[in-house]
Coordinates of C-alpha atoms (C1' of nucleotides) in Angstrom, one line a residue:
Chain A
M24 CA -36.5 11.5 13.8
S25 CA -35.8 10.5 17.1
D26 CA -37.1 12.5 20.2
N27 CA -33.8 14.5 21.0
I28 CA -35.2 18.0 20.0
K29 CA -32.9 19.9 22.3
V30 CA -29.9 18.7 20.5
K31 CA -28.9 20.5 17.4
S32 CA -28.0 17.9 14.6
T33 CA -24.6 18.6 13.3
H34 CA -25.4 16.6 10.1
W35 CA -24.7 18.4 6.9
A36 CA -28.2 17.5 5.6
D37 CA -29.7 19.0 8.9
I38 CA -27.4 22.2 8.6
T39 CA -28.5 22.8 4.9
A40 CA -32.3 22.5 6.1
D41 CA -31.8 24.9 8.9
K42 CA -30.1 27.3 6.3
I43 CA -32.9 26.9 3.9
I44 CA -35.4 28.1 6.5
R45 CA -33.6 30.5 7.6
E46 CA -32.9 32.2 4.3
R47 CA -35.9 31.2 2.5
G48 CA -38.7 30.8 5.1
P49 CA -41.0 30.8 6.7
K50 CA -43.1 29.5 3.9
E51 CA -46.1 27.1 3.5
H52 CA -43.7 24.9 1.7
F53 CA -40.2 24.7 0.4
T54 CA -39.1 23.5 -3.2
C55 CA -36.0 21.5 -3.5
A56 CA -34.8 20.7 -7.0
S57 CA -32.6 18.3 -8.9
G58 CA -32.1 17.4 -12.3
I59 CA -30.0 16.4 -15.4
T60 CA -29.9 15.9 -19.1
P61 CA -30.7 12.2 -19.8
S62 CA -27.9 12.4 -22.6
G63 CA -26.8 8.8 -21.9
T64 CA -27.1 6.3 -19.2
V65 CA -27.9 8.1 -15.8
H66 CA -24.5 7.0 -13.8
I67 CA -23.8 6.8 -10.1
G68 CA -22.1 10.5 -10.1
N69 CA -25.2 12.0 -11.1
F70 CA -27.1 10.0 -8.4
R71 CA -25.2 12.2 -5.9
E72 CA -26.9 15.2 -6.6
I73 CA -30.4 13.3 -6.4
I74 CA -29.4 11.6 -3.1
S75 CA -28.2 14.6 -1.9
V76 CA -31.3 16.6 -2.3
E77 CA -33.3 13.9 -1.0
L78 CA -31.3 14.1 2.2
V79 CA -32.0 17.6 2.5
V80 CA -35.8 17.4 1.8
R81 CA -35.8 14.5 4.4
A82 CA -34.1 16.9 6.8
L83 CA -36.6 19.6 6.3
R84 CA -39.6 17.4 6.6
D85 CA -38.4 16.0 9.9
K86 CA -38.4 19.4 11.1
G87 CA -41.9 19.8 10.3
E88 CA -41.8 21.4 6.9
K89 CA -43.8 20.8 3.9
V90 CA -41.6 20.3 1.0
R91 CA -42.0 19.9 -2.9
F92 CA -39.2 17.6 -4.2
I93 CA -38.8 18.0 -8.1
Y94 CA -36.7 16.4 -10.5
S95 CA -36.2 17.9 -13.8
W96 CA -35.4 15.9 -16.8
D97 CA -33.7 18.2 -19.2
D98 CA -34.8 16.2 -22.2
Y99 CA -35.2 19.1 -24.5
D100 CA -31.3 19.3 -24.8
V101 CA -29.5 18.9 -27.8
F102 CA -28.0 15.4 -28.5
R103 CA -24.7 16.4 -29.0
K104 CA -22.3 13.3 -28.6
V105 CA -23.0 9.6 -29.1
P106 CA -22.1 7.8 -25.9
K107 CA -19.5 4.9 -26.6
N108 CA -21.5 2.8 -24.4
M109 CA -24.7 2.6 -27.0
P110 CA -25.2 0.5 -29.7
Q111 CA -26.1 1.5 -33.1
Q112 CA -23.5 4.3 -33.1
E113 CA -23.9 5.1 -36.8
M114 CA -27.7 5.5 -36.7
L115 CA -27.6 7.7 -33.6
E116 CA -25.1 9.9 -35.2
T117 CA -27.8 10.8 -37.8
Y118 CA -29.8 12.5 -35.0
L119 CA -27.1 14.7 -33.7
R120 CA -28.0 18.3 -33.3
K121 CA -31.6 16.9 -32.6
P122 CA -33.2 17.4 -29.3
I123 CA -32.7 14.0 -27.4
V124 CA -36.6 13.5 -26.9
L125 CA -36.5 13.0 -30.7
V126 CA -33.8 10.5 -30.8
P127 CA -35.2 6.6 -30.6
D128 CA -34.2 4.2 -28.1
V129 CA -31.6 1.9 -28.8
L130 CA -31.7 -0.3 -25.6
G131 CA -35.5 -1.4 -25.6
D132 CA -38.8 0.0 -26.7
E133 CA -39.1 2.9 -24.7
E134 CA -40.6 6.1 -26.7
S135 CA -37.4 7.8 -26.8
Y136 CA -33.5 7.9 -26.2
A137 CA -34.4 10.1 -23.5
A138 CA -37.0 8.3 -22.0
A139 CA -35.0 5.2 -21.9
N140 CA -32.3 6.9 -19.8
E141 CA -35.1 8.4 -17.9
K142 CA -37.3 5.1 -16.8
A143 CA -34.2 3.1 -16.3
L144 CA -33.3 5.6 -13.2
E145 CA -37.1 6.1 -12.4
R146 CA -37.5 2.3 -12.0
L147 CA -34.8 2.3 -9.3
L148 CA -35.0 5.4 -7.2
P149 CA -38.1 3.9 -5.2
Q150 CA -35.5 1.2 -4.1
V151 CA -33.3 3.5 -2.2
G152 CA -36.1 5.5 -1.0
V153 CA -36.3 8.4 -3.3
F154 CA -39.5 9.7 -4.8
P155 CA -39.5 13.0 -6.6
E156 CA -41.8 14.7 -8.7
Y157 CA -40.5 14.5 -12.3
I158 CA -40.8 17.3 -14.6
Y159 CA -39.9 16.5 -18.3
Q160 CA -38.8 19.9 -20.0
A161 CA -39.3 18.5 -23.5
K162 CA -43.0 18.4 -22.5
R163 CA -43.1 21.7 -20.9
Y164 CA -41.4 23.5 -23.8
R165 CA -43.3 21.6 -26.5
N166 CA -46.3 23.0 -25.0
S167 CA -45.2 26.6 -25.0
E168 CA -45.6 26.4 -21.3
Y169 CA -42.7 28.4 -21.0
A170 CA -43.5 31.3 -23.5
E171 CA -43.6 34.0 -20.7
G172 CA -40.4 33.1 -19.6
I173 CA -38.6 33.2 -23.1
K174 CA -40.6 36.2 -23.7
M175 CA -39.1 37.7 -20.6
A176 CA -35.6 36.7 -21.8
L177 CA -35.9 38.4 -25.1
V178 CA -37.3 41.5 -23.5
H179 CA -34.2 41.8 -21.2
Q180 CA -31.6 40.5 -23.8
D181 CA -29.5 43.5 -23.4
D182 CA -29.1 42.7 -19.7
I183 CA -28.4 39.1 -20.1
R184 CA -26.0 39.7 -22.7
R185 CA -24.3 41.9 -20.3
Q186 CA -24.3 39.5 -17.7
L187 CA -23.0 36.8 -19.8
N188 CA -20.2 39.0 -20.9
E189 CA -19.0 39.6 -17.6
S190 CA -17.6 36.1 -17.5
R191 CA -16.7 35.5 -21.0
T192 CA -13.5 35.8 -22.9
S193 CA -15.0 37.4 -26.0
D194 CA -18.1 39.3 -26.0
L195 CA -21.4 37.7 -27.3
A196 CA -22.2 39.3 -30.6
A197 CA -24.3 42.5 -31.0
E198 CA -27.2 40.5 -32.7
W199 CA -27.1 37.5 -30.2
M200 CA -30.5 36.7 -28.9
P201 CA -30.9 34.5 -25.7
V202 CA -32.8 31.7 -27.4
S203 CA -32.0 28.7 -29.3
V204 CA -34.6 27.1 -32.0
F205 CA -35.0 23.8 -33.4
C206 CA -36.0 24.0 -37.0
T207 CA -39.3 23.4 -37.6
S208 CA -38.6 21.3 -40.6
C209 CA -35.4 19.3 -39.9
D210 CA -35.7 19.4 -36.1
R211 CA -32.1 20.3 -35.8
D212 CA -30.8 23.4 -33.8
T213 CA -28.7 24.4 -36.7
T214 CA -30.4 27.7 -36.9
K215 CA -30.0 31.4 -36.8
V216 CA -32.4 33.7 -34.9
T217 CA -33.0 36.7 -37.4
G218 CA -35.6 38.6 -35.8
W219 CA -38.1 39.2 -32.9
D220 CA -41.1 41.4 -33.3
G221 CA -40.7 42.7 -29.6
D222 CA -43.7 40.4 -28.7
Y223 CA -44.2 36.5 -29.2
G224 CA -43.2 36.6 -32.8
V225 CA -39.3 34.9 -33.3
S226 CA -37.8 34.4 -36.9
F227 CA -35.0 32.1 -37.7
E228 CA -33.5 30.5 -40.5
C229 CA -31.8 27.0 -40.8
E230 CA -28.9 25.6 -42.5
C231 CA -31.0 23.2 -44.2
G232 CA -32.8 26.0 -45.8
H233 CA -35.7 26.6 -43.9
S234 CA -37.0 29.7 -42.5
E235 CA -40.0 30.7 -40.6
T236 CA -41.5 32.8 -38.2
V237 CA -43.0 31.1 -35.0
D238 CA -45.3 32.2 -32.3
L239 CA -43.8 31.6 -28.6
R240 CA -47.3 30.8 -27.6
K241 CA -47.9 28.1 -30.1
T242 CA -44.7 26.6 -31.1
S243 CA -42.5 24.0 -30.0
A244 CA -39.4 25.2 -31.6
V245 CA -38.0 27.7 -29.0
K246 CA -36.1 26.8 -25.9
L247 CA -33.6 29.0 -23.5
P248 CA -30.1 28.1 -23.6
W249 CA -28.8 26.5 -20.1
R250 CA -27.7 29.7 -18.8
I251 CA -31.1 31.2 -18.8
D252 CA -33.2 28.2 -18.8
W253 CA -31.8 27.6 -15.1
P254 CA -33.0 30.7 -13.5
M255 CA -36.2 30.9 -15.5
R256 CA -37.3 27.4 -14.0
W257 CA -36.1 28.8 -10.6
K258 CA -38.7 31.3 -11.0
E259 CA -41.3 29.1 -12.5
E260 CA -41.3 26.7 -9.6
D261 CA -40.0 29.0 -6.9
V262 CA -36.9 27.0 -6.2
D263 CA -35.5 27.2 -2.7
F264 CA -32.6 24.7 -2.9
E265 CA -30.9 23.4 -5.4
P266 CA -27.2 22.1 -5.2
A267 CA -24.7 21.7 -8.4
G268 CA -21.7 20.1 -9.4
K269 CA -18.6 21.8 -9.2
D270 CA -18.4 22.7 -13.0
H271 CA -21.1 24.7 -12.2
H272 CA -19.7 26.5 -9.2
S273 CA -16.9 28.5 -10.2
E274 CA -16.9 32.4 -10.8
G275 CA -18.0 32.8 -14.2
G276 CA -19.8 29.4 -14.0
S277 CA -23.6 28.7 -14.7
F278 CA -24.7 28.9 -11.4
D279 CA -23.0 32.5 -11.4
T280 CA -24.3 34.0 -14.1
A281 CA -27.8 32.2 -13.4
R282 CA -27.7 33.9 -10.1
K283 CA -27.6 37.4 -11.8
T284 CA -30.3 36.4 -14.5
G285 CA -32.6 35.2 -11.9
K286 CA -32.3 38.3 -9.5
E287 CA -32.3 40.9 -12.3
V288 CA -34.3 39.5 -15.0
Y289 CA -36.8 37.0 -13.5
G290 CA -36.9 38.5 -10.0
H291 CA -36.0 35.6 -8.1
E292 CA -33.4 35.3 -5.3
P293 CA -31.0 32.6 -6.0
P294 CA -31.8 29.4 -4.1
V295 CA -29.6 27.8 -1.5
T296 CA -27.3 25.9 -2.7
F297 CA -24.0 23.6 -2.3
Q298 CA -21.3 22.0 -4.2
Y299 CA -20.9 18.4 -4.6
D300 CA -18.0 16.8 -5.4
F301 CA -17.4 13.7 -8.1
I302 CA -17.3 10.3 -7.0
R303 CA -14.5 7.8 -8.0
I304 CA -14.8 4.3 -8.8
K305 CA -12.4 1.7 -7.3
G306 CA -12.0 -1.7 -7.9
R307 CA -13.6 -1.9 -10.9
G308 CA -13.0 -0.7 -14.8
G309 CA -14.8 1.8 -16.4
K310 CA -15.2 5.7 -16.5
I311 CA -18.1 7.5 -14.7
S312 CA -18.7 9.9 -17.6
S313 CA -21.7 9.2 -19.7
S314 CA -20.2 10.0 -22.8
T315 CA -17.1 7.8 -22.9
G316 CA -16.7 4.2 -22.6
E317 CA -18.3 2.1 -19.9
V318 CA -20.8 3.6 -17.2
I319 CA -21.3 2.8 -13.6
S320 CA -25.0 3.0 -13.0
L321 CA -27.0 3.0 -9.7
Q322 CA -28.2 -0.7 -10.8
D323 CA -24.3 -1.6 -10.8
V324 CA -24.1 -0.3 -7.2
L325 CA -27.4 -1.8 -6.4
D326 CA -25.9 -5.3 -7.4
I327 CA -23.5 -5.3 -4.6
Y328 CA -24.7 -2.8 -2.0
Q329 CA -27.9 -3.0 -0.1
P330 CA -29.7 0.1 -0.5
E331 CA -29.3 1.5 3.1
V332 CA -25.4 0.9 2.6
I333 CA -25.7 3.0 -0.5
R334 CA -27.6 5.8 1.5
Y335 CA -25.2 5.1 4.2
L336 CA -22.3 6.0 2.0
F337 CA -23.8 9.3 0.7
A338 CA -25.4 10.3 4.0
G339 CA -22.1 9.6 5.8
T340 CA -20.1 11.8 3.5
R341 CA -19.9 15.7 3.2
P342 CA -21.1 16.5 -0.4
N343 CA -18.2 18.6 -1.2
T344 CA -15.9 15.9 -0.4
E345 CA -14.8 13.5 -3.2
F346 CA -15.0 9.8 -2.3
A347 CA -14.8 6.6 -4.3
I348 CA -17.4 3.7 -4.4
S349 CA -15.6 0.3 -4.3
F350 CA -16.2 -2.8 -6.2
D351 CA -12.7 -4.4 -4.4
L352 CA -12.1 -5.5 -0.9
D353 CA -13.1 -2.4 0.5
V354 CA -16.7 -3.6 0.1
L355 CA -16.3 -5.8 3.2
K356 CA -15.0 -3.0 5.1
I357 CA -18.1 -0.6 3.9
Y358 CA -20.7 -3.5 5.3
E359 CA -18.7 -3.7 8.3
D360 CA -19.0 0.3 8.9
Y361 CA -22.5 0.0 8.3
D362 CA -23.1 -2.6 10.7
K363 CA -21.1 -0.8 13.1
C364 CA -23.2 2.0 12.9
E365 CA -26.1 -0.1 13.2
R366 CA -25.2 -1.5 16.3
T367 CA -24.4 1.7 17.9
Y368 CA -27.7 3.1 16.8
F369 CA -29.3 0.4 18.8
N370 CA -27.1 0.8 21.7
K371 CA -27.6 4.3 23.2
P372 CA -24.8 5.3 25.8
D373 CA -25.3 7.1 28.9
S374 CA -22.4 9.5 29.3
P375 CA -22.8 12.9 27.7
K376 CA -19.5 12.5 25.9
A377 CA -20.3 9.4 24.3
L378 CA -23.8 10.7 23.6
K379 CA -22.6 13.4 21.4
K380 CA -20.6 10.9 19.2
W381 CA -23.4 8.5 19.3
E382 CA -25.9 11.6 18.2
K383 CA -23.9 11.8 14.9
Q384 CA -24.0 8.1 14.0
A385 CA -27.5 7.8 15.0
R386 CA -28.4 10.7 12.7
I387 CA -26.5 8.9 9.7
Y388 CA -28.1 5.7 10.6
E389 CA -31.6 7.4 10.1
L390 CA -31.0 8.8 7.2
S391 CA -29.5 5.7 5.6
Q392 CA -32.8 4.0 6.0
V393 CA -35.0 3.6 2.9
G394 CA -38.1 3.9 4.6
E395 CA -38.8 4.1 8.5
V396 CA -36.1 3.3 11.1
P397 CA -36.3 -0.8 12.3
S398 CA -37.9 -1.0 15.6
E399 CA -35.8 -3.7 16.4
M400 CA -32.1 -4.3 15.2
P401 CA -31.9 -6.1 12.1
Y402 CA -30.4 -9.4 11.8
Q403 CA -26.3 -8.9 11.4
M404 CA -23.9 -11.5 10.2
Q405 CA -20.3 -10.7 9.6
I406 CA -20.1 -10.2 5.6
R407 CA -16.8 -12.3 5.3
H408 CA -18.7 -15.2 7.2
L409 CA -21.5 -14.7 5.0
C410 CA -19.5 -14.7 1.8
N411 CA -18.2 -18.3 3.0
L412 CA -21.6 -19.5 4.0
L413 CA -22.9 -18.5 0.5
Q414 CA -19.9 -20.3 -1.3
A415 CA -20.6 -23.5 0.9
Q416 CA -24.2 -23.5 -0.2
S417 CA -23.3 -22.7 -4.0
G418 CA -25.2 -19.7 -3.8
D419 CA -28.2 -21.3 -2.5
I420 CA -29.6 -18.3 -0.5
D421 CA -32.6 -20.2 0.7
A422 CA -30.5 -22.8 2.2
V423 CA -28.3 -20.1 3.8
I424 CA -31.2 -18.4 5.6
A425 CA -32.9 -22.0 6.6
S426 CA -29.3 -22.6 8.3
I427 CA -30.1 -19.8 10.5
D428 CA -31.7 -20.7 13.5
D429 CA -31.8 -17.5 15.2
I430 CA -33.1 -15.1 12.7
K431 CA -36.7 -13.6 13.2
P432 CA -39.0 -13.9 10.5
E433 CA -39.4 -9.9 10.0
Q434 CA -35.6 -9.9 9.8
V435 CA -35.4 -12.3 6.8
E436 CA -36.2 -9.9 4.0
R437 CA -33.3 -7.5 4.7
F438 CA -31.0 -10.4 5.4
R439 CA -32.0 -12.1 2.0
Q440 CA -31.0 -8.7 0.1
R441 CA -27.6 -8.9 1.9
C442 CA -27.2 -12.4 0.7
E443 CA -27.9 -11.6 -2.9
C444 CA -25.5 -8.6 -2.7
A445 CA -22.8 -10.5 -1.2
W446 CA -23.3 -13.3 -3.7
E447 CA -22.9 -11.0 -6.7
W448 CA -20.0 -9.7 -5.0
V449 CA -18.3 -13.1 -4.6
R450 CA -18.9 -14.0 -7.9
E451 CA -17.9 -10.7 -9.8
F452 CA -15.5 -9.0 -7.9
A453 CA -14.0 -11.0 -5.0
P454 CA -10.3 -11.7 -5.5
E455 CA -9.6 -15.2 -6.5
D456 CA -8.0 -16.2 -2.9
F457 CA -11.4 -15.5 -1.7
R458 CA -13.4 -17.8 -3.9
F459 CA -14.0 -21.4 -3.4
A460 CA -16.6 -23.9 -4.9
L461 CA -16.8 -27.7 -3.2
R462 CA -15.9 -30.5 -5.3
T463 CA -18.7 -32.8 -6.4
M464 CA -18.6 -36.6 -6.3
E465 CA -18.2 -36.5 -10.1
D466 CA -14.8 -34.7 -9.7
G467 CA -13.5 -38.2 -7.8
P468 CA -10.5 -38.0 -5.3
V469 CA -7.7 -36.4 -5.4
E470 CA -4.1 -37.9 -5.4
L471 CA -2.8 -38.1 -1.8
D472 CA 0.3 -39.3 -0.2
E473 CA -0.2 -42.0 2.5
K474 CA 0.0 -40.0 5.4
N475 CA -2.5 -37.6 4.1
L476 CA -4.7 -40.2 2.7
E477 CA -4.6 -41.6 6.3
A478 CA -5.4 -38.2 8.0
I479 CA -8.4 -37.9 5.7
K480 CA -10.0 -41.0 6.5
R481 CA -9.6 -40.2 10.0
L482 CA -10.8 -36.7 9.7
A483 CA -14.2 -38.7 8.2
V484 CA -14.6 -40.5 11.3
I485 CA -14.2 -37.5 13.5
V486 CA -16.7 -35.5 11.5
E487 CA -19.1 -38.4 11.4
E488 CA -18.8 -38.9 15.2
D489 CA -18.4 -35.3 16.5
L490 CA -18.9 -32.4 14.1
G491 CA -22.0 -30.5 15.2
V492 CA -21.8 -32.2 18.5
L493 CA -18.8 -31.1 20.1
T494 CA -18.1 -27.2 20.5
E495 CA -16.2 -25.8 17.6
K496 CA -13.2 -25.6 19.8
D497 CA -13.2 -29.1 21.2
F498 CA -13.9 -30.4 17.8
G499 CA -10.9 -28.5 16.8
T500 CA -8.7 -30.0 19.5
K501 CA -9.6 -33.5 18.6
V502 CA -8.7 -32.8 14.9
Y503 CA -5.2 -31.3 15.7
D504 CA -4.7 -34.4 18.2
M505 CA -5.3 -36.7 15.3
M506 CA -3.0 -34.5 13.0
K507 CA -0.3 -34.5 15.6
E508 CA -0.4 -38.6 16.0
L509 CA 0.3 -39.0 12.6
G510 CA 3.2 -36.8 12.6
L511 CA 1.6 -34.2 10.2
E512 CA 2.6 -30.8 9.6
S513 CA -0.3 -28.5 10.0
A514 CA 0.4 -26.8 6.6
D515 CA 0.5 -30.1 4.9
F516 CA -2.6 -31.4 6.5
F517 CA -4.6 -28.3 5.9
T518 CA -3.3 -28.4 2.2
A519 CA -4.6 -32.0 1.8
V520 CA -8.1 -31.3 3.3
Y521 CA -8.6 -28.2 1.2
Q522 CA -7.7 -30.0 -1.8
A523 CA -10.1 -32.6 -1.1
L524 CA -12.8 -30.3 -0.2
I525 CA -12.3 -27.4 -2.6
S526 CA -9.6 -28.2 -5.0
R527 CA -7.2 -25.4 -3.8
E528 CA -4.2 -25.2 -1.4
K529 CA -6.1 -22.9 1.0
G530 CA -9.5 -22.0 2.2
P531 CA -11.4 -20.5 4.9
R532 CA -10.3 -21.0 8.6
L533 CA -10.7 -25.0 8.6
I534 CA -12.3 -25.8 11.9
N535 CA -14.9 -23.1 11.2
F536 CA -15.3 -24.0 7.6
L537 CA -15.9 -27.3 8.4
H538 CA -18.8 -26.2 10.6
I539 CA -20.3 -24.1 8.0
L540 CA -20.1 -26.9 5.6
G541 CA -22.0 -29.2 7.8
K542 CA -21.7 -33.0 8.4
E543 CA -23.5 -34.0 5.4
K544 CA -21.5 -32.2 2.7
V545 CA -17.9 -32.9 4.1
L546 CA -19.0 -36.3 4.6
T547 CA -19.8 -36.7 0.9
L548 CA -16.5 -35.7 -0.1
L549 CA -14.4 -37.4 2.6
K550 CA -15.7 -40.8 2.3
I551 CA -14.5 -41.6 -1.1
Y552 CA -11.1 -41.8 0.4
Chain B
rG25 C1' -5.8 34.3 -15.2
rG26 C1' -10.2 33.7 -11.7
rG27 C1' -12.7 30.7 -8.3
rC28 C1' -13.4 26.3 -5.0
rC29 C1' -11.6 22.4 -2.0
rG30 C1' -7.5 20.1 0.3
rU31 C1' -2.8 19.8 3.5
rU32 C1' -4.2 16.0 10.8
rA33 C1' -0.3 9.2 13.1
rG34 C1' 4.0 5.6 8.5
rC35 C1' -0.8 4.9 5.1
rU36 C1' -6.5 6.2 4.3
rC37 C1' -9.1 9.6 6.8
rA38 C1' -12.7 11.4 11.0
rG39 C1' -12.9 15.3 13.7
rC40 C1' -17.8 21.1 11.1
rU41 C1' -21.3 25.9 13.7
rG42 C1' -13.7 27.3 19.4
rG43 C1' -13.7 23.7 24.9
rU44 C1' -7.8 18.0 26.9
rA45 C1' -5.9 15.5 19.2
rG46 C1' -9.4 10.3 17.2
rA47 C1' -10.8 5.4 14.1
rG48 C1' -9.2 1.6 10.6
rC49 C1' -5.0 -0.3 8.7
rA50 C1' 0.4 -1.0 9.0
rG51 C1' 4.1 -1.4 13.2
rC52 C1' 5.5 -3.8 18.2
rA53 C1' 4.4 -7.2 22.2
rG54 C1' 1.4 -11.2 24.0
rA55 C1' -2.6 -15.1 23.1
rC56 C1' -5.5 -18.9 20.3
rU57 C1' -2.2 -26.9 18.5
rC58 C1' -4.8 -22.1 13.3
rU59 C1' -4.6 -20.5 7.3
rU60 C1' -7.7 -16.0 4.2
rA61 C1' -6.4 -8.4 4.1
rA62 C1' -6.8 -14.5 9.8
rU63 C1' -8.9 -13.4 14.9
rC64 C1' -8.8 -11.6 20.2
rU65 C1' -5.7 -8.4 24.0
rG66 C1' -2.4 -4.8 25.2
rC67 C1' 1.4 -0.6 23.5
rG68 C1' 3.7 2.8 20.9
rG69 C1' 3.0 6.8 17.6
rG70 C1' 0.9 13.6 15.3
rU71 C1' 4.8 21.6 16.2
rC72 C1' -3.2 19.2 13.2
rA73 C1' 1.5 22.6 6.0
rA74 C1' 4.0 27.3 7.6
rA75 C1' 4.0 32.3 9.7
rG76 C1' 1.1 36.1 11.9
rG77 C1' -3.9 37.6 14.2
rU78 C1' -8.7 37.4 17.2
rU79 C1' -9.8 34.7 21.9
rC80 C1' -9.7 32.8 28.6
rG81 C1' -9.1 28.8 25.1
rA82 C1' -7.9 27.6 17.8
rA83 C1' -6.9 21.6 13.9
rC84 C1' -11.7 24.6 13.4
rC85 C1' -12.4 31.9 12.9
rC86 C1' -9.6 36.2 10.3
rU87 C1' -4.9 37.5 7.2
rU88 C1' -0.5 35.9 4.3
rU89 C1' 2.6 32.2 2.1
rA90 C1' 3.9 27.3 0.3
rC91 C1' 2.4 22.9 -2.1
rG92 C1' -1.4 19.4 -4.2
rG93 C1' -6.0 18.8 -6.8
rC94 C1' -10.6 20.3 -9.4
rU95 C1' -13.2 23.9 -12.0
rC96 C1' -14.7 28.3 -15.3
rA97 C1' -13.6 31.6 -18.8
rC98 C1' -17.1 26.9 -25.7
rC99 C1' -21.7 23.9 -24.6
rA100 C1' -25.0 21.9 -21.3

RNA sequence: GGGCCGUUAGCUCAGCUGGUAGAGCAGCAGACUCUUAAUCUGCGGGUCAAAGGUUCGAACCCUUUACGGCUCACCA
C-alpha cells in the first residue's frame, strides 16, 4: 500500500474491508471465508469467489488487520450428478448418492474424485497470489468434529423447521430432522432418520435394508444439510466475512435462512457479505457450469492471461457486475488496458483532479499484483507487436527476448510469461488474418509475374544493403521508390512480398514487418528468386 | 409471487460513499508514398429510462412507474 493514508480508497475491496472492521471489529483477527463443493472441475466462475475474498483479505491486511483466510472444500457433499466432461461415466454413475470424497479419481491417481478437483485448483492458486488455509469438510465430519454443532441442530430442530418453512412452498414434515445420514453399510444418503435419543444417538434406516443407531461423537455418517451446515460453520470458525453467488442471496435463499439459523440457533451474527455475479466466456466454446459439458478452468485462463492481468480483471470490476472473460480479440484490449493502468501507476500526476483518478487506478494496480508491487516499471511491449515478433521467430521465446536490447535482466521473467501467454493465444485463438508462418527453403519460390519478380529481386538488394542500417522510415522510402520506379501498384507489390514470405495475401505492416524479421530471415527467403 | 441487479454518446461500458457528464470503438476531417480491428492528430456527439421528492447543488440519496436480466420458493 502506498503512503497516501489521508485519502480514503473508494475501491470496493477497501470499502468492504472498512465495513468488516466497522461491523465486526475491533478484533484480534478477522476470519474471511470462501468455499465450494468440488463436485466437478473447479471453473473460473468459482474462482471469482476466491479472488474476491482474497482481495478483501488484502485490503484488511493493508489496513493493518490480522486476517485468517479460510477456504472450505465441501467434499462431504453428495455426488449428485456425473459431470459430462468426466471420463468413465458409467463407472462414476455407480457412485451416485455417495459422498464425493468416496468417489474414485478418474483423471489421475489422487486419493479421490474430490481430491483430484481440489488439488487441481490448489496447485494453481499460488500463481495468482492466493494463499488460503484449506479446510476439508469430509475430514471434519468423519472425525465427528461437528458432533456438538449437529446436536445443537437436533436440539433446536423445531426452530430450524420453522425458519426453513418461512421460505418454503410446502412445509417440512413434522418428523423431519435437520440431519442427513450416509448409510454405514452402503455409503449412500438413501436413508431416513428414524429417531433421536435427545442426546448423541441418531437412528436411521436405509433403502439398502440396513438400519442402525449411531453416536454423533463417534460416527462419520451424519452431516448437516447445507442450509444448516453453513451457519454452523460460521459459528465454528467465527466467520466475519463471506460473499456468495446470487443464487444464495435472494430472499428465501440459503444466506437468508442461514442468517436466521446462525443467529437463533448458533448465536452467531451473520458475517458481512456481498453478492457476486456470474462471469461469462467470450470467444470460446464451452459453458461455465461444472455439471454440463466443457468447462473453462483457471488453468485455461492462465494459459492466455498473465496472473497480474487475471487479478486486474477481477480487481477492476465490481463483484456484483457480470463481465466476460474473453478469448477472442478482446484479449489484446485487456492487455492494453492493463499496460495503460501500469503506466498510470508509475506516472503519478500533480493536479488534485488527476490525482483522484490516479488513485483509483493505482489501487487497482496494487491489488492486481501477485506479490509486491514492482519498484520499477516492468518492460512493456505492445501486445500486437509481441504477437508478430513471436510469429516471426516461430514461437521461439528465447530468440524474441534476445532480440530486445533494452530489457533489463530483472524484467525478463515477467516478460517471458507474457510471451508464453501471447504465443498460446496466437496459436489457439487468434483470428486467421492475424496469424502467419514464415515460408521455408523447402517450400521453394512462389510463382510471380515478371514485374513482381524484378521487384522482389530489387527488394532483396535493398534489404541486403539497408535493412537495419537506415531508419525504418528511410528504409521504407527506398522500398517505395523502387516500387514506383517499376510502375507497380502498392497492393500488387505487397501481395507478392507477403506471398514470398508467408504464403499469404496480407500480413503485418510491411516495413515494420521486415524489421521484425531481420535481414537474415528475409534474405533467406528472397534470395531464391 | 418475492427478492436482487440493470437502464448514461450510434455500440460496449466507466463514473460508488452528492460538487461543471467520461473512455474505448464506430462516425466525420486531416496526416503518414502504408496493409492487419492499421497508426497519429483534431472534431462532433448524451433531457444520465420516466415522473415526483430531499438538497445551495442529484447520473449518484428517497418514492413511484416502465422496460430488461438474474435469482429464490427442490438440492447444494
